[in-house]
Amino acid sequence: MTEGAVEAEVGRARLRKEDARLLTGQTNWTDNIQAAGMLHLAILRSPMAHARVERVDVSHALELPGVVAAFTGSDLAEGTGSLPCAWPVTEDMVHPDHPPLAVDEVRHAGDPVAVVVARDRYAAADALEAVEVEYEPLPAVLDLEAALAEDAPLVHSDKGTNRCYDWPLKAGEDYAAVRDRAEVVLRRRYHQQRLIPNAMEPRSVVVTPLAASGEYTVYSATQIPHILRVMLAMVTGTPEHKLRVVAPDVGGGFGSKLQVYGEEAIALTVARRLGRPVKWTESRSEGYLATHHGRGMIQDVEIAADRDGRLRGLKVDLLADMGAYLMLVTPGVPILGAFMYPAIYKMDSYEFRCTGVFTTRTPTDAYRGAGRPEATYAIERIMDELAAELGMDPVELRRRNWIRHKEFPYDSIAGLTYDSGNYEAATDKALALFGYEELREEQRKRNERGDTVRLGIGVSTYTEMCGLAPSRVLRDLRYAAGGWEAASIRMLPTGKVEVVTGTSPHGQGHVTSWSQIAADVLGVPFEDVEVVHGDTRSAPQGMDTYGSRSLVVGGAAVHHAARKVVDKARKIAAHLLEASERDLEFTGGAFSVKGSPEARKTIQEVAFEAFTSHDLPDGVEPTINAEHVLDPENFSYPHGTHLCAVEVDTETGMTRIRSYVCVDDVGRVVNPMIVEGQVHGGLAQGIAQALYEEAVYDDDGNLLSGTMADYLVPSAVDLPDFVTDRTETPAESNPLGVKGVGEAGTIASTPAVVGAVVDALRPLGVTDVPMPCTPERVWRAIHGGEEDPA
């Protein structure tokens, strides 16, 4: 770096600006919000998975001290419509009504049937016990295959079927012909268990009415304030321009807050009826029933190959558990994965079909990765099986089939254009860091000795599509919204900068990263940039945060808006310096005349001149503020290689992760510290699916793992030390060259861990262990399902 040069912000490991408020307790969580005369809501939920509601009587609850009002589903039905599904994946998709409060029938344990409004949350909760409900039990629908039988009990009797949709995709040669020619054909079934999101902050909503003007402010722990505003207007009939939605500090989401929930519609409706502020905050156990779940899928996967390991074809049949209702993007989540099953591999034929199935369980929807972890798991697991069948090293099998770095951009068989990548470089780096050959040799010796504790090695070479992308592509997928994102830059008279973004962070570090992007383009100090977000009044345009889209779409929009600021400032600077625009250079935040560096104007000086408007060129408006709405050209495609070594005690079934190495390629890195944190968090959630977490139901549809005492969320002490590194192939689809990192760790890690467990046990004849690979399941896999004599 030359003397006096300013260090670039992009690529610098900056401490997060957001953390000071978090660490000092000066945050504004939704549940912290208070308003004069605020009332509190409590919601009565069905204890039954499926039943006809014969009677709901709230009269006794109304007699209790502190209770102000109580409502049944029938009471709120007028003026409150069905909750939205924004992704009708097929023209004939079955789309049942989804009332915020059940009226005639409950369809999963936790389905809400009544709401009590009281002066404090304790009085509201106590009053729920006084609400009388008579149920007529109906059969539970839990098994995905049985639900499709002709004589199966129906979740929605008026629809005549439990089949929500069939969505097919065929590409390349005819699969049946390819299969018939193939020398090796393997078929495997994998189960993606249901997962329950566990954000640090429970869901919460506060609605404050302004009766005189009919305006309402909705504070919600949400990932999607802009989408929520549109959808609440549609569901409740409240004019959109009378709604302001604010996402204050939001403590995590992982997809669970990418939703328009019934509680938000109920709170708005009650506030409108009573003319008073209302608040609802879920308990942990309530959230386990009422917050949407993730995954829930049966995967039948068939792969066809030659004896030398060359892939010929892939066939995937999915049964996807919708749960009882279609939430915002429920049916589309498995479809996102459809394009990722071929992963990084070349093949001649690909055939995919997904069948959505209604069950009497909590609805499913997006959970970190949303369809892509499921796809990566299936293809990486069956690649391991193919390697075992062929007697080939699993890394070597992958090398023989992946797309070479010289072949990019590459049109995948599933119809995506991968713009950049280097799978060889990431894998070579990971293997070296892992000590792959040494571990394989140790494994061989331990197997020969018949050690009680076996060593297993898992491999996951992945790519993913993120940065939910071109609006026209989303149109073709029948998604109701676009993939654009908005940003604006306000240059204040004092030279400070406000970045207004349509993305809404809940832990990702947008304020820091967006400050770095803007500071670099504008040449202003990082500390002089403030980021405004999460409020539909101060940031009126946006498509919000999910699917690792914030940086590749929202951050790129910030970059474009900042470039526009520089272009507008250039006109004024040229006038002030009495030079041609073509003769100006802009470096280090200042315009100077080529050959005369002493003639210069900083961008802050230009901003002040625009503010005073005393000496502007004719026809130039007195501002250098700018905005940009970006509709991306393509998805972005992070990739990488994850390697996991586990030790499995064959006597107890206990699995211990001995080492974990990952090398990810997320394109250009804005802030290495934030990237590292995202990778670590993603790994924790992927490992959790592999070894710990599962939503368990009994035969009557009751959630057995309905508290944190029963649903095993790993803590830091349950996780290994991670060795992480990166390679970098910049994306071609955005000016920053970034690819996204929020979900990569989750997508890649699950098959690496489960693959390692199976690899450890393969010499004992084990070819699969259902997730999560608990000690009991591992023990049963070793002993062929026999009971533990202990």
XYZ file of N, CA and C in Angstrom, residues 640-739:
300
model
N -18.113 -25.527 -2.294
C -17.021 -25.853 -1.387
C -16.932 -27.337 -1.123
N -15.971 -27.695 -0.285
C -15.755 -29.081 0.108
C -15.671 -29.148 1.623
N -16.493 -30.016 2.208
C -16.513 -30.227 3.656
C -16.106 -31.665 3.930
N -15.226 -31.830 4.912
C -14.725 -33.150 5.288
C -14.895 -33.333 6.784
N -15.393 -34.486 7.170
C -15.663 -34.760 8.579
C -15.095 -36.126 8.957
N -14.408 -36.186 10.085
C -13.943 -37.460 10.651
C -14.667 -37.691 11.966
N -15.279 -38.857 12.104
C -15.977 -39.192 13.342
C -15.406 -40.483 13.919
N -15.558 -40.618 15.214
C -15.261 -41.877 15.890
C -16.557 -42.401 16.473
N -16.902 -43.639 16.123
C -18.158 -44.255 16.542
C -17.846 -45.441 17.440
N -18.366 -45.400 18.644
C -18.217 -46.502 19.593
C -19.266 -47.554 19.259
N -18.823 -48.696 18.780
C -19.766 -49.724 18.327
C -20.485 -50.405 19.485
N -20.001 -50.237 20.700
C -20.669 -50.851 21.847
C -21.798 -49.983 22.391
N -21.656 -48.669 22.251
C -22.671 -47.751 22.801
C -23.417 -46.971 21.726
N -22.875 -46.929 20.504
C -23.476 -46.127 19.443
C -23.116 -44.655 19.507
N -22.299 -44.278 20.453
C -21.944 -42.877 20.628
C -21.036 -42.408 19.497
N -21.360 -41.247 18.931
C -20.578 -40.662 17.844
C -19.908 -39.387 18.329
N -18.620 -39.267 18.035
C -17.884 -38.049 18.376
C -17.214 -37.519 17.115
N -17.451 -36.221 16.830
C -16.760 -35.607 15.692
C -15.326 -35.314 16.112
N -14.399 -35.961 15.443
C -12.982 -35.796 15.781
C -12.373 -34.574 15.092
N -12.711 -34.380 13.840
C -12.213 -33.197 13.137
C -13.177 -32.819 12.033
N -13.227 -31.526 11.742
C -14.106 -31.025 10.686
C -13.365 -29.914 9.956
N -13.260 -30.067 8.641
C -12.581 -29.085 7.793
C -13.517 -28.692 6.666
N -13.607 -27.396 6.424
C -14.379 -26.957 5.265
C -13.643 -25.835 4.549
N -13.678 -25.898 3.239
C -13.158 -24.832 2.390
C -14.300 -24.399 1.490
N -14.781 -23.193 1.729
C -15.921 -22.670 0.972
C -15.464 -21.596 0.009
N -16.156 -21.499 -1.108
C -15.934 -20.431 -2.076
C -17.205 -19.606 -2.146
N -17.189 -18.456 -1.494
C -18.371 -17.586 -1.466
C -18.128 -16.330 -2.293
N -17.222 -16.457 -3.270
C -16.899 -15.302 -4.088
C -16.079 -14.307 -3.298
N -16.169 -13.057 -3.690
C -15.438 -12.003 -2.995
C -16.012 -11.819 -1.595
N -15.149 -11.663 -0.616
C -15.565 -11.548 0.775
C -15.556 -10.084 1.192
N -16.685 -9.609 1.707
C -16.766 -8.230 2.181
C -16.140 -8.108 3.564
N -16.509 -9.008 4.485
C -15.992 -8.955 5.849
C -15.674 -10.380 6.307
N -14.400 -10.747 6.347
C -14.038 -12.135 6.695
C -14.567 -12.575 8.052
N -14.641 -11.663 9.013
C -15.107 -12.031 10.340
C -16.580 -12.437 10.302
N -17.372 -11.702 9.548
C -18.787 -12.029 9.436
C -18.977 -13.334 8.663
N -18.204 -13.522 7.617
C -18.276 -14.771 6.850
C -17.963 -15.960 7.751
N -16.926 -15.813 8.554
C -16.541 -16.906 9.454
C -17.676 -17.232 10.428
N -18.313 -16.192 10.962
C -19.426 -16.417 11.880
C -20.593 -17.104 11.212
N -20.881 -16.719 9.966
C -21.978 -17.354 9.234
C -21.679 -18.825 8.979
N -20.442 -19.129 8.614
C -20.070 -20.525 8.365
C -20.200 -21.346 9.643
N -19.699 -20.823 10.748
C -19.768 -21.561 12.008
C -21.217 -21.817 12.418
N -22.062 -20.792 12.295
C -23.473 -20.982 12.639
C -24.156 -21.985 11.735
N -23.841 -21.942 10.443
C -24.420 -22.904 9.513
C -23.982 -24.319 9.807
N -22.709 -24.490 10.136
C -22.219 -25.819 10.482
C -22.951 -26.368 11.701
N -23.184 -25.509 12.688
C -23.876 -25.967 13.895
C -25.254 -26.511 13.554
N -25.971 -25.843 12.655
C -27.320 -26.301 12.332
C -27.315 -27.541 11.453
N -26.346 -27.648 10.568
C -26.259 -28.861 9.762
C -25.866 -30.064 10.583
N -24.929 -29.895 11.498
C -24.534 -30.980 12.400
C -25.695 -31.349 13.313
N -26.479 -30.342 13.718
C -27.638 -30.611 14.571
C -28.628 -31.532 13.880
N -28.859 -31.337 12.581
C -29.760 -32.246 11.879
C -29.151 -33.640 11.803
N -27.864 -33.711 11.589
C -27.217 -35.009 11.431
C -27.242 -35.827 12.714
N -27.054 -35.186 13.864
C -26.820 -35.932 15.100
C -27.832 -35.701 16.208
N -28.592 -34.608 16.193
C -29.316 -34.236 17.402
C -30.821 -33.986 17.218
N -31.215 -33.180 16.270
C -32.559 -32.607 16.277
C -33.573 -33.446 15.499
N -34.808 -33.504 16.032
C -35.917 -34.172 15.339
C -37.227 -33.832 16.031
N -38.209 -33.435 15.233
C -39.566 -33.254 15.749
C -40.260 -34.614 15.718
N -40.625 -35.105 16.884
C -41.185 -36.452 17.006
C -42.664 -36.358 17.378
N -43.501 -37.108 16.658
C -44.937 -37.168 16.918
C -45.324 -38.584 17.332
N -46.382 -38.693 18.139
C -46.922 -40.013 18.430
C -47.981 -40.364 17.391
N -48.592 -41.529 17.549
C -49.537 -42.020 16.544
C -50.801 -41.179 16.458
N -51.074 -40.382 17.482
C -52.249 -39.513 17.466
C -51.932 -38.112 16.965
N -50.690 -37.881 16.570
C -50.321 -36.573 16.049
C -49.918 -35.570 17.102
N -49.618 -36.039 18.316
C -49.143 -35.138 19.359
C -47.637 -34.960 19.230
N -47.174 -33.725 19.379
C -45.749 -33.450 19.314
C -45.106 -33.865 20.630
N -44.255 -34.871 20.579
C -43.604 -35.370 21.789
C -42.359 -34.556 22.146
N -41.747 -33.958 21.149
C -40.538 -33.158 21.386
C -40.923 -31.677 21.392
N -41.831 -31.331 22.275
C -42.435 -30.005 22.254
C -41.828 -28.996 23.200
N -40.714 -29.331 23.836
C -40.019 -28.387 24.695
C -38.521 -28.551 24.487
N -37.762 -27.638 25.037
C -36.309 -27.738 24.903
C -35.737 -28.862 25.772
N -36.562 -29.421 26.637
C -36.133 -30.594 27.391
C -36.208 -31.857 26.544
N -37.032 -31.822 25.500
C -37.262 -33.012 24.669
C -36.664 -32.887 23.271
N -36.449 -31.666 22.831
C -35.898 -31.420 21.490
C -34.448 -30.981 21.676
N -33.521 -31.776 21.183
C -32.111 -31.616 21.539
C -31.422 -30.626 20.603
N -31.228 -29.408 21.103
C -30.481 -28.388 20.369
C -29.046 -28.387 20.890
N -28.057 -28.632 20.044
C -26.684 -28.697 20.552
C -26.176 -27.341 21.006
N -25.362 -27.357 22.031
C -24.694 -26.155 22.496
C -23.262 -26.162 21.994
N -22.516 -25.143 22.343
C -21.122 -25.056 21.887
C -20.299 -26.252 22.363
N -20.598 -26.765 23.548
C -19.796 -27.887 24.058
C -20.070 -29.177 23.300
N -21.168 -29.229 22.547
C -21.489 -30.430 21.768
C -20.848 -30.410 20.386
N -20.233 -29.298 20.032
C -19.707 -29.135 18.682
C -18.188 -29.158 18.699
N -17.578 -29.593 17.596
C -16.119 -29.655 17.545
C -15.518 -28.285 17.206
N -14.212 -28.198 17.291
C -13.515 -27.063 16.698
C -13.540 -27.236 15.182
N -13.782 -26.157 14.472
C -13.835 -26.219 13.015
C -12.560 -25.626 12.422
N -12.075 -26.235 11.364
C -11.004 -25.648 10.564
C -11.656 -25.142 9.286
N -11.645 -23.835 9.094
C -12.318 -23.248 7.936
C -11.318 -22.470 7.094
N -11.573 -22.464 5.810
C -10.738 -21.696 4.888
C -11.577 -21.396 3.649
N -10.984 -20.654 2.730
C -11.736 -20.251 1.554
C -10.862 -20.297 0.302
N -11.513 -20.513 -0.826
C -10.966 -20.157 -2.129
C -11.859 -19.056 -2.675
N -11.453 -18.411 -3.758
C -12.249 -17.286 -4.245
C -12.319 -17.272 -5.759
N -13.507 -17.528 -6.282
C -13.798 -17.297 -7.693
C -14.958 -16.320 -7.728
N -14.710 -15.074 -8.081
C -15.764 -14.053 -8.014
C -16.961 -14.413 -8.887
N -18.144 -14.075 -8.388
C -19.358 -14.241 -9.177
C -19.328 -13.278 -10.358
N -19.908 -13.710 -11.462
C -19.985 -12.866 -12.651
C -21.295 -12.091 -12.723
N -22.226 -12.377 -11.810
C -23.588 -11.850 -11.935
C -23.829 -10.571 -11.158
N -22.829 -10.085 -10.414
C -23.015 -8.833 -9.682
C -21.688 -8.103 -9.610
N -21.713 -6.775 -9.456
C -20.472 -5.983 -9.538
C -19.516 -6.223 -8.388
N -20.000 -6.773 -7.273
C -19.136 -7.042 -6.133
C -18.423 -8.388 -6.244
N -18.926 -9.260 -7.105
C -18.344 -10.597 -7.223
C -18.668 -11.507 -6.063
N -19.704 -11.167 -5.285
C -20.056 -11.936 -4.084
C -21.049 -13.037 -4.438
N -21.121 -14.067 -3.574
C -21.987 -15.208 -3.851
C -22.970 -15.528 -2.734
